[in-house]
Amino acid sequence: MRTQVAIIGAGPAGLLLSQLLMKSGIETIVLERRSREYVLSRIRAGVIESGAVDLLDKAGVGDRLHREGHVHDGCNLAYDQQMLRIDFKSLCGDHVVVYGQTEITRDLYDAQDALGANIIHGVDDVEIIGADTDSPYVTFKHDGQDKRIDCDFVAGCDGFHGVSRQTIPDSVRSEFEKIYPFGWLGVLSETPPVNDELIYASGPRGFALASMRSPVLSRHYIQVPLNEKVENWSDDAFWDEYRKRLPQSAAEALVTGPSIEKSIAPLRSFVSEPMKWGRLFLCGDAAHIVPPTGAKGLNLAASDVFYLWRAMSAHYNDKDGALIDRYGEDALARVWQAMRFSWWMTRLMHLFPDDPAFDQRIPAVEFAHLQNSETARRNLAENYVGLPY
Ligand code: RFL
Ligand code: PHB
């Protein structure tokens, strides 16, 4: 087989890249380890920056998002029962849209089907060969047979556990990592949200987040120790703890019900550099992970895809290779901004019980500063809604 761009991974990064490239007249083949049903069953992000919405519109997959997604002009921080609204609209004239990653993935699959995309599911043993030469290729197993795709470029969109990043030799690659001493226990339930906007709550029992997908579908998270097991959390135990961590008005509004998904995700900050090695380009979680507190994971995958699509369009359609050479620098500049913000918001809102007493005093004064200073709130708002591409 031969194509122009071989894409490893059919998560949001891989599917969106394939969709944008195909619409620009560039050929792709997407290789995905899992089945389509599995990819579509993953419950993940829910807050979409308006820059990512614009990109989904450019890809021709924004219609359902505009119909069914919910525009949020603000969010709330609660600190020991005190609520502070961050009014995105008045502070920076922008908003975010609440629309599940699962729905975005479904919209992308539908759009890719309509374009006749070649997405091969259930592949094993993917290897990227010759990425530092002019004739790279990808080998893999499918239906028990060895296969090979020759291509111009390889896009590594295969998430944190994929093979693409490992293809870059250790001598070239630098990794920057911070592991946090807790995870998020998340529950999805067919119940109305406790509030019409998100509430990020910090208090003596730890962090909680009240989020949502729709007026009848809610997403809830609590901070739990890193070694916690999901089996130890019955629905009742979750709701009891969650209620205790929410501000009173939200706790009173809480409607509980059976969980339809429950899982624990560890929190980490991670960046691998470079994001371009020869003809291999990393996009999304393959190159970086943020703790979910700033809602940036999926949004960063989208901005990487934007830079790569722009670069490849210039290369194929305008015969201009300058943006291809700069892809890594362009993407990483925005990645590090989101790293800083996600780390800062994680420090602000969570308990770090093993930190020195000095460090533990800082979040309360940060919160007081946010309450007293419009400049501080604007800083938060501008980062939360997403820095420009
Ligand atoms: P994905 O979504 O992980 O997709 C990568 C795809 O590559 C496939 N794959 C391979 N395919 C072929 N060969 C291989 N060797 C392969 N190895 C892997 C995988 O099966 C998969 O289909 O990465 P992508 O596209 O970069 O998208 C990034 C986002 O998914 C991610 O940033 C966010 O979902 C992060 N994230 C969250 N972000 C938020 O903003 N808010 C959240 O609430 C939130 N919750 C989460 C999350 C990520 C989680 N993960 C990864 C464990 C909750 C979880 C559980
Ligand atoms: C979610 O709804 O899953 C969500 C929202 C905001 C975050 C993280 C996750 O910061």
Short mmCIF file of C-alpha atoms and ligand atoms in Angstrom, two decimals:
data_model
loop_
_atom_site.label_atom_id
_atom_site.label_comp_id
_atom_site.label_asym_id
_atom_site.label_seq_id
_atom_site.Cartn_x
_atom_site.Cartn_y
_atom_site.Cartn_z
CA MET A 1 0.00 0.00 0.00
CA ARG A 2 1.06 3.58 -0.54
CA THR A 3 -0.32 6.87 0.79
CA GLN A 4 0.86 10.41 1.38
CA VAL A 5 0.35 10.53 5.16
CA ALA A 6 0.17 7.39 7.32
CA ILE A 7 -1.60 8.18 10.59
CA ILE A 8 -1.15 5.92 13.64
CA GLY A 9 -4.16 6.05 15.99
CA ALA A 10 -7.86 6.84 15.47
CA GLY A 11 -8.40 8.95 18.60
CA PRO A 12 -9.53 12.53 18.14
CA ALA A 13 -6.06 13.64 16.94
CA GLY A 14 -5.74 10.96 14.25
CA LEU A 15 -9.32 11.22 12.97
CA LEU A 16 -9.34 15.03 12.90
CA LEU A 17 -5.99 15.14 11.10
CA SER A 18 -7.16 12.61 8.53
CA GLN A 19 -10.39 14.53 7.99
CA LEU A 20 -8.66 17.90 7.49
CA LEU A 21 -5.96 16.44 5.22
CA MET A 22 -8.48 14.60 3.05
CA LYS A 23 -10.54 17.76 2.69
CA SER A 24 -7.35 19.50 1.49
CA GLY A 25 -6.84 16.81 -1.15
CA ILE A 26 -4.11 14.91 0.74
CA GLU A 27 -4.30 11.09 0.94
CA THR A 28 -4.22 9.31 4.30
CA ILE A 29 -4.45 5.84 5.79
CA VAL A 30 -5.29 5.54 9.51
CA LEU A 31 -4.12 2.52 11.55
CA GLU A 32 -5.94 1.81 14.84
CA ARG A 33 -5.11 -0.95 17.31
CA ARG A 34 -8.65 -1.18 18.77
CA SER A 35 -12.07 -1.78 17.21
CA ARG A 36 -14.27 1.14 16.19
CA GLU A 37 -16.77 0.18 18.92
CA TYR A 38 -14.04 0.30 21.55
CA VAL A 39 -12.80 3.72 20.40
CA LEU A 40 -16.39 5.01 20.53
CA SER A 41 -17.00 3.69 24.05
CA ARG A 42 -14.24 5.71 25.76
CA ILE A 43 -15.55 8.46 28.06
CA ARG A 44 -13.07 11.30 28.30
CA ALA A 45 -12.96 15.06 27.87
CA GLY A 46 -15.96 17.38 27.82
CA VAL A 47 -14.84 21.01 27.58
CA ILE A 48 -13.99 22.27 24.11
CA GLU A 49 -12.18 25.58 23.48
CA SER A 50 -13.63 27.82 20.80
CA GLY A 51 -10.39 27.46 18.78
CA ALA A 52 -11.00 23.70 18.67
CA VAL A 53 -14.63 24.31 17.70
CA ASP A 54 -13.44 26.49 14.77
CA LEU A 55 -11.14 23.69 13.67
CA LEU A 56 -13.95 21.13 13.86
CA ASP A 57 -16.03 23.51 11.71
CA LYS A 58 -13.20 23.68 9.16
CA ALA A 59 -13.16 19.90 9.14
CA GLY A 60 -16.90 19.94 8.39
CA VAL A 61 -17.84 18.15 11.63
CA GLY A 62 -19.25 21.03 13.71
CA ASP A 63 -22.98 20.77 12.91
CA ARG A 64 -24.08 18.46 15.73
CA LEU A 65 -21.73 20.18 18.17
CA HIS A 66 -23.44 23.52 17.44
CA ARG A 67 -26.88 21.90 17.78
CA GLU A 68 -26.31 19.76 20.87
CA GLY A 69 -23.26 21.30 22.59
CA HIS A 70 -23.74 23.85 25.37
CA VAL A 71 -21.99 27.22 25.32
CA HIS A 72 -20.57 28.11 28.73
CA ASP A 73 -19.75 31.77 29.34
CA GLY A 74 -18.17 31.06 32.71
CA CYS A 75 -17.20 28.48 35.32
CA ASN A 76 -17.07 28.46 39.11
CA LEU A 77 -14.31 27.87 41.61
CA ALA A 78 -15.36 26.97 45.14
CA TYR A 79 -12.90 27.22 47.98
CA ASP A 80 -14.06 26.13 51.43
CA GLN A 81 -17.69 26.99 50.54
CA GLN A 82 -16.90 30.36 48.94
CA MET A 83 -17.98 30.44 45.29
CA LEU A 84 -16.20 32.55 42.72
CA ARG A 85 -17.55 32.81 39.19
CA ILE A 86 -15.04 33.30 36.39
CA ASP A 87 -17.00 35.20 33.77
CA PHE A 88 -15.20 34.31 30.52
CA LYS A 89 -17.46 36.51 28.45
CA SER A 90 -16.85 39.77 30.30
CA LEU A 91 -13.20 38.98 31.13
CA CYS A 92 -12.01 37.96 27.70
CA GLY A 93 -14.99 37.92 25.33
CA ASP A 94 -14.83 34.18 24.71
CA HIS A 95 -16.50 30.95 25.86
CA VAL A 96 -16.08 27.16 25.86
CA VAL A 97 -18.49 24.52 24.60
CA VAL A 98 -19.46 21.46 26.65
CA TYR A 99 -19.67 18.52 24.25
CA GLY A 100 -18.23 15.07 24.92
CA GLN A 101 -15.09 13.75 23.25
CA THR A 102 -17.09 10.59 22.56
CA GLU A 103 -19.51 12.63 20.43
CA ILE A 104 -16.68 14.40 18.59
CA THR A 105 -15.15 11.02 17.78
CA ARG A 106 -18.51 9.76 16.49
CA ASP A 107 -18.93 12.88 14.31
CA LEU A 108 -15.41 12.40 12.93
CA TYR A 109 -16.02 8.74 12.11
CA ASP A 110 -19.26 9.66 10.28
CA ALA A 111 -17.49 12.39 8.31
CA GLN A 112 -14.58 10.08 7.48
CA ASP A 113 -17.05 7.43 6.23
CA ALA A 114 -18.66 10.06 4.00
CA LEU A 115 -15.25 10.89 2.46
CA GLY A 116 -14.46 7.20 1.95
CA ALA A 117 -11.53 7.24 4.39
CA ASN A 118 -9.31 4.21 4.80
CA ILE A 119 -9.26 3.44 8.56
CA ILE A 120 -7.87 0.01 9.39
CA HIS A 121 -8.91 -1.27 12.83
CA GLY A 122 -7.44 -4.11 14.85
CA VAL A 123 -3.83 -3.64 13.71
CA ASP A 124 -0.94 -5.09 15.78
CA ASP A 125 2.82 -4.62 16.00
CA VAL A 126 2.92 -1.25 14.23
CA GLU A 127 6.50 -0.19 13.45
CA ILE A 128 7.65 3.06 11.86
CA ILE A 129 10.74 2.53 9.74
CA GLY A 130 13.06 5.09 8.10
CA ALA A 131 11.41 8.17 9.59
CA ASP A 132 14.77 9.93 9.32
CA THR A 133 15.05 9.12 5.59
CA ASP A 134 13.15 10.38 2.52
CA SER A 135 11.22 7.12 2.18
CA PRO A 136 9.59 6.16 5.48
CA TYR A 137 7.21 3.21 5.78
CA VAL A 138 5.02 1.57 8.38
CA THR A 139 4.73 -2.17 8.94
CA PHE A 140 1.97 -3.91 10.92
CA LYS A 141 -0.03 -7.10 11.29
CA HIS A 142 -3.67 -7.27 10.28
CA ASP A 143 -5.88 -10.38 10.12
CA GLY A 144 -2.75 -12.46 10.73
CA GLN A 145 -0.94 -11.00 7.69
CA ASP A 146 2.16 -8.77 7.54
CA LYS A 147 1.39 -5.44 5.85
CA ARG A 148 3.39 -2.42 4.75
CA ILE A 149 2.45 1.17 3.91
CA ASP A 150 4.95 3.38 2.06
CA CYS A 151 4.35 7.08 2.63
CA ASP A 152 5.75 10.62 2.54
CA PHE A 153 5.09 11.34 6.22
CA VAL A 154 3.98 9.53 9.38
CA ALA A 155 1.73 11.21 11.96
CA GLY A 156 2.03 9.59 15.39
CA CYS A 157 -1.43 10.13 16.94
CA ASP A 158 -1.35 6.96 19.05
CA GLY A 159 -1.73 8.41 22.52
CA PHE A 160 0.49 8.13 25.58
CA HIS A 161 1.00 4.35 25.31
CA GLY A 162 1.59 4.28 21.54
CA VAL A 163 4.71 3.33 19.61
CA SER A 164 5.37 6.56 17.71
CA ARG A 165 7.14 8.45 20.46
CA GLN A 166 9.41 5.45 21.17
CA THR A 167 10.49 5.49 17.51
CA ILE A 168 12.46 8.67 18.17
CA PRO A 169 15.89 7.53 19.44
CA ASP A 170 16.70 8.10 23.12
CA SER A 171 19.71 10.14 22.07
CA VAL A 172 17.40 12.67 20.40
CA ARG A 173 14.42 12.61 22.79
CA SER A 174 14.00 14.55 26.06
CA GLU A 175 11.11 13.88 28.43
CA PHE A 176 9.80 16.25 31.08
CA GLU A 177 7.47 14.73 33.65
CA LYS A 178 5.62 15.49 36.87
CA ILE A 179 3.56 12.79 38.59
CA TYR A 180 0.92 14.00 41.05
CA PRO A 181 0.24 12.00 44.23
CA PHE A 182 -3.44 11.42 43.39
CA GLY A 183 -5.86 10.45 40.65
CA TRP A 184 -9.39 11.46 39.67
CA LEU A 185 -12.22 9.02 40.35
CA GLY A 186 -14.82 9.85 37.70
CA VAL A 187 -18.49 8.87 37.51
CA LEU A 188 -20.94 9.37 34.65
CA SER A 189 -24.65 9.27 35.56
CA GLU A 190 -27.97 9.85 33.85
CA THR A 191 -28.90 12.62 36.28
CA PRO A 192 -29.28 16.39 35.85
CA PRO A 193 -26.15 18.50 36.60
CA VAL A 194 -25.98 20.18 40.02
CA ASN A 195 -25.44 23.56 38.38
CA ASP A 196 -25.72 25.06 34.90
CA GLU A 197 -21.94 25.74 34.83
CA LEU A 198 -18.97 23.64 35.97
CA ILE A 199 -17.91 23.84 39.62
CA TYR A 200 -14.27 23.14 40.54
CA ALA A 201 -14.33 22.70 44.34
CA SER A 202 -11.44 22.62 46.79
CA GLY A 203 -11.79 21.92 50.51
CA PRO A 204 -10.36 20.03 53.49
CA ARG A 205 -11.52 16.64 52.10
CA GLY A 206 -9.91 17.28 48.70
CA PHE A 207 -10.95 18.31 45.21
CA ALA A 208 -14.25 17.67 43.43
CA LEU A 209 -15.50 18.70 39.99
CA ALA A 210 -19.15 18.92 39.02
CA SER A 211 -19.32 18.71 35.24
CA MET A 212 -21.88 17.61 32.67
CA ARG A 213 -22.54 16.42 29.17
CA SER A 214 -26.20 17.48 28.79
CA PRO A 215 -29.21 18.45 30.92
CA VAL A 216 -29.74 14.74 31.67
CA LEU A 217 -26.15 13.44 31.77
CA SER A 218 -23.63 14.50 34.42
CA ARG A 219 -19.94 13.90 34.95
CA HIS A 220 -18.48 14.00 38.45
CA TYR A 221 -14.93 13.68 39.75
CA ILE A 222 -13.20 13.50 43.13
CA GLN A 223 -9.50 13.50 43.98
CA VAL A 224 -8.44 10.10 45.43
CA PRO A 225 -5.03 8.75 46.55
CA LEU A 226 -2.90 7.31 43.76
CA ASN A 227 -3.17 3.71 45.00
CA GLU A 228 -6.99 3.82 45.34
CA LYS A 229 -8.93 1.03 43.61
CA VAL A 230 -12.18 1.72 41.78
CA GLU A 231 -13.67 -1.49 43.29
CA ASN A 232 -13.50 0.20 46.72
CA TRP A 233 -16.02 2.82 45.61
CA SER A 234 -19.66 1.76 45.56
CA ASP A 235 -22.00 4.34 44.02
CA ASP A 236 -23.27 5.24 47.49
CA ALA A 237 -19.75 5.76 48.82
CA PHE A 238 -18.96 8.00 45.84
CA TRP A 239 -22.08 10.14 46.22
CA ASP A 240 -21.50 10.54 49.99
CA GLU A 241 -17.97 11.76 49.52
CA TYR A 242 -18.80 13.91 46.50
CA ARG A 243 -21.64 15.66 48.37
CA LYS A 244 -19.31 16.49 51.26
CA ARG A 245 -16.83 18.14 48.91
CA LEU A 246 -19.29 20.31 46.97
CA PRO A 247 -20.33 23.79 48.11
CA GLN A 248 -23.61 23.64 50.04
CA SER A 249 -25.88 24.98 47.28
CA ALA A 250 -24.58 22.36 44.86
CA ALA A 251 -24.72 19.57 47.45
CA GLU A 252 -28.39 20.41 48.04
CA ALA A 253 -29.11 20.30 44.31
CA LEU A 254 -27.34 16.95 43.81
CA VAL A 255 -29.53 14.25 42.27
CA THR A 256 -27.88 10.83 42.51
CA GLY A 257 -28.43 7.74 40.39
CA PRO A 258 -26.64 4.60 39.23
CA SER A 259 -23.21 5.20 37.68
CA ILE A 260 -22.98 4.25 34.00
CA GLU A 261 -19.18 4.59 33.99
CA LYS A 262 -16.71 4.72 36.85
CA SER A 263 -12.92 4.83 36.54
CA ILE A 264 -9.77 6.29 38.08
CA ALA A 265 -7.29 8.27 35.97
CA PRO A 266 -3.86 9.14 37.41
CA LEU A 267 -2.73 12.75 36.99
CA ARG A 268 0.50 13.65 35.26
CA SER A 269 2.19 16.43 33.35
CA PHE A 270 4.43 15.12 30.57
CA VAL A 271 6.13 16.55 27.49
CA SER A 272 8.34 14.69 25.01
CA GLU A 273 10.57 16.76 22.74
CA PRO A 274 11.05 17.04 19.81
CA MET A 275 7.57 16.62 18.30
CA LYS A 276 9.07 16.24 14.81
CA TRP A 277 11.82 13.80 13.92
CA GLY A 278 12.62 13.59 10.22
CA ARG A 279 9.31 12.65 8.58
CA LEU A 280 7.61 11.59 11.82
CA PHE A 281 5.32 14.09 13.57
CA LEU A 282 3.79 13.53 17.02
CA CYS A 283 0.31 14.90 17.77
CA GLY A 284 -1.78 14.93 20.96
CA ASP A 285 -1.25 12.55 23.89
CA ALA A 286 1.54 10.78 21.98
CA ALA A 287 3.71 13.81 22.78
CA HIS A 288 2.20 15.29 25.94
CA ILE A 289 -0.18 14.71 28.84
CA VAL A 290 -1.74 17.35 31.07
CA PRO A 291 -3.62 16.81 34.34
CA PRO A 292 -7.33 17.25 33.48
CA THR A 293 -7.87 20.22 35.83
CA GLY A 294 -7.53 22.81 33.07
CA ALA A 295 -9.54 20.71 30.52
CA LYS A 296 -6.69 20.96 28.03
CA GLY A 297 -5.88 17.40 26.86
CA LEU A 298 -8.21 17.17 23.90
CA ASN A 299 -7.81 20.86 23.10
CA LEU A 300 -4.04 20.49 22.79
CA ALA A 301 -4.51 17.52 20.48
CA ALA A 302 -6.64 19.85 18.31
CA SER A 303 -4.04 22.64 18.21
CA ASP A 304 -1.26 20.17 17.28
CA VAL A 305 -3.47 18.92 14.46
CA PHE A 306 -4.04 22.50 13.31
CA TYR A 307 -0.28 23.18 13.04
CA LEU A 308 0.36 19.90 11.23
CA TRP A 309 -2.55 20.29 8.81
CA ARG A 310 -1.45 23.86 8.01
CA ALA A 311 2.13 22.67 7.44
CA MET A 312 1.16 19.73 5.22
CA SER A 313 -1.29 21.81 3.19
CA ALA A 314 1.49 24.35 2.54
CA HIS A 315 3.86 21.52 1.58
CA TYR A 316 1.52 19.73 -0.85
CA ASN A 317 -0.65 22.54 -2.14
CA ASP A 318 1.73 25.56 -2.13
CA LYS A 319 5.06 23.67 -2.42
CA ASP A 320 6.24 25.47 0.73
CA GLY A 321 8.09 23.33 3.29
CA ALA A 322 8.87 26.06 5.85
CA LEU A 323 5.94 25.25 8.15
CA ILE A 324 6.76 21.53 8.09
CA ASP A 325 10.24 22.31 9.40
CA ARG A 326 8.75 24.50 12.14
CA TYR A 327 5.95 22.14 13.22
CA GLY A 328 7.65 21.03 16.45
CA GLU A 329 8.45 24.57 17.63
CA ASP A 330 4.97 25.90 16.76
CA ALA A 331 3.16 23.07 18.53
CA LEU A 332 5.43 23.00 21.59
CA ALA A 333 5.11 26.74 22.25
CA ARG A 334 1.37 26.28 22.82
CA VAL A 335 1.82 22.94 24.59
CA TRP A 336 4.06 24.48 27.27
CA GLN A 337 1.57 27.30 27.88
CA ALA A 338 -1.15 24.71 28.56
CA MET A 339 1.30 22.69 30.72
CA ARG A 340 1.89 25.70 32.92
CA PHE A 341 -1.81 26.49 33.23
CA SER A 342 -2.88 22.90 33.98
CA TRP A 343 -0.13 22.52 36.57
CA TRP A 344 -1.08 25.84 38.19
CA MET A 345 -4.78 25.02 38.33
CA THR A 346 -4.01 21.55 39.70
CA ARG A 347 -1.89 23.10 42.48
CA LEU A 348 -4.59 25.66 43.22
CA MET A 349 -7.47 23.20 43.59
CA HIS A 350 -6.06 19.95 45.06
CA LEU A 351 -4.78 18.83 48.44
CA PHE A 352 -1.10 17.89 48.47
CA PRO A 353 -0.93 16.36 51.98
CA ASP A 354 2.77 15.51 51.81
CA ASP A 355 3.93 18.93 50.68
CA PRO A 356 5.79 21.25 53.08
CA ALA A 357 3.48 23.39 55.26
CA PHE A 358 4.66 26.51 53.44
CA ASP A 359 3.49 25.20 50.05
CA GLN A 360 0.13 24.21 51.53
CA ARG A 361 -0.60 27.81 52.53
CA ILE A 362 -0.28 29.15 48.97
CA PRO A 363 -3.59 28.02 47.36
CA ALA A 364 -5.71 29.96 49.89
CA VAL A 365 -3.91 33.20 49.09
CA GLU A 366 -4.09 32.49 45.36
CA PHE A 367 -7.84 32.10 45.76
CA ALA A 368 -8.09 35.34 47.76
CA HIS A 369 -6.14 37.08 44.99
CA LEU A 370 -8.56 35.72 42.40
CA GLN A 371 -11.47 37.04 44.48
CA ASN A 372 -9.91 40.49 44.78
CA SER A 373 -8.30 41.01 41.40
CA GLU A 374 -9.99 41.19 38.03
CA THR A 375 -6.52 40.91 36.46
CA ALA A 376 -6.03 37.55 38.18
CA ARG A 377 -9.45 36.35 37.02
CA ARG A 378 -8.76 37.55 33.46
CA ASN A 379 -5.49 35.61 33.46
CA LEU A 380 -7.37 32.44 34.48
CA ALA A 381 -10.20 33.06 31.98
CA GLU A 382 -7.88 33.69 29.04
CA ASN A 383 -5.98 30.46 29.67
CA TYR A 384 -9.10 28.39 30.38
CA VAL A 385 -10.91 29.38 27.17
CA GLY A 386 -7.67 28.65 25.30
CA LEU A 387 -4.77 30.75 24.03
CA PRO A 388 -4.86 31.61 20.31
CA TYR A 389 -3.37 29.16 17.80
P1 RFL B 1 -6.07 9.04 22.28
O1 RFL B 1 -7.47 9.51 22.48
O2 RFL B 1 -5.43 8.28 23.38
O3 RFL B 1 -6.04 8.19 20.93
C1 RFL B 1 -4.92 7.42 20.57
C2 RFL B 1 -5.40 6.28 19.71
O4 RFL B 1 -4.28 5.53 19.28
C3 RFL B 1 -4.57 4.15 19.43
N1 RFL B 1 -3.28 3.43 19.57
C4 RFL B 1 -2.71 2.74 18.56
N2 RFL B 1 -3.10 2.48 17.31
C5 RFL B 1 -2.27 1.73 16.52
N3 RFL B 1 -1.10 1.21 16.97
C6 RFL B 1 -0.67 1.44 18.23
N4 RFL B 1 0.49 0.93 18.67
C7 RFL B 1 -1.49 2.22 19.09
N5 RFL B 1 -1.39 2.65 20.37
C8 RFL B 1 -2.47 3.37 20.63
C9 RFL B 1 -5.45 4.08 20.65
O5 RFL B 1 -6.23 2.89 20.70
C10 RFL B 1 -6.29 5.32 20.47
O6 RFL B 1 -7.48 5.07 19.73
O7 RFL B 1 -5.09 10.27 21.95
P2 RFL B 1 -5.35 11.62 21.11
O8 RFL B 1 -6.04 11.33 19.83
O9 RFL B 1 -4.06 12.33 21.15
O10 RFL B 1 -6.44 12.43 21.97
C11 RFL B 1 -6.09 12.98 23.21
C12 RFL B 1 -7.29 12.94 24.14
O11 RFL B 1 -7.94 11.69 24.06
C13 RFL B 1 -6.84 13.19 25.56
O12 RFL B 1 -5.95 14.30 25.65
C14 RFL B 1 -7.96 13.48 26.53
O13 RFL B 1 -9.00 12.56 26.48
C15 RFL B 1 -7.33 13.48 27.92
N6 RFL B 1 -8.32 13.21 28.92
C16 RFL B 1 -9.10 14.23 29.28
N7 RFL B 1 -8.90 15.46 28.72
C17 RFL B 1 -9.68 16.49 29.06
O14 RFL B 1 -9.50 17.59 28.51
N8 RFL B 1 -10.70 16.29 30.00
C18 RFL B 1 -10.93 15.05 30.58
O15 RFL B 1 -11.83 14.90 31.36
C19 RFL B 1 -10.12 13.98 30.24
N9 RFL B 1 -10.31 12.74 30.78
C20 RFL B 1 -8.47 11.91 29.46
C21 RFL B 1 -9.49 11.69 30.39
C22 RFL B 1 -7.63 10.86 29.10
C23 RFL B 1 -7.77 9.58 29.65
N10 RFL B 1 -6.84 8.54 29.28
C24 RFL B 1 -6.00 8.70 28.12
C25 RFL B 1 -6.48 7.46 30.07
C26 RFL B 1 -9.69 10.43 30.94
C27 RFL B 1 -8.84 9.36 30.56
C28 RFL B 1 -9.12 8.02 31.19
C1 PHB B 2 -15.33 16.59 32.00
O1 PHB B 2 -16.51 17.00 31.90
O2 PHB B 2 -15.04 15.40 31.81
C2 PHB B 2 -14.28 17.55 32.42
C3 PHB B 2 -14.56 18.89 32.49
C4 PHB B 2 -13.56 19.77 32.89
C5 PHB B 2 -12.32 19.30 33.24
C6 PHB B 2 -12.04 17.95 33.16
C7 PHB B 2 -13.03 17.06 32.76
O3 PHB B 2 -11.37 20.17 33.66
#
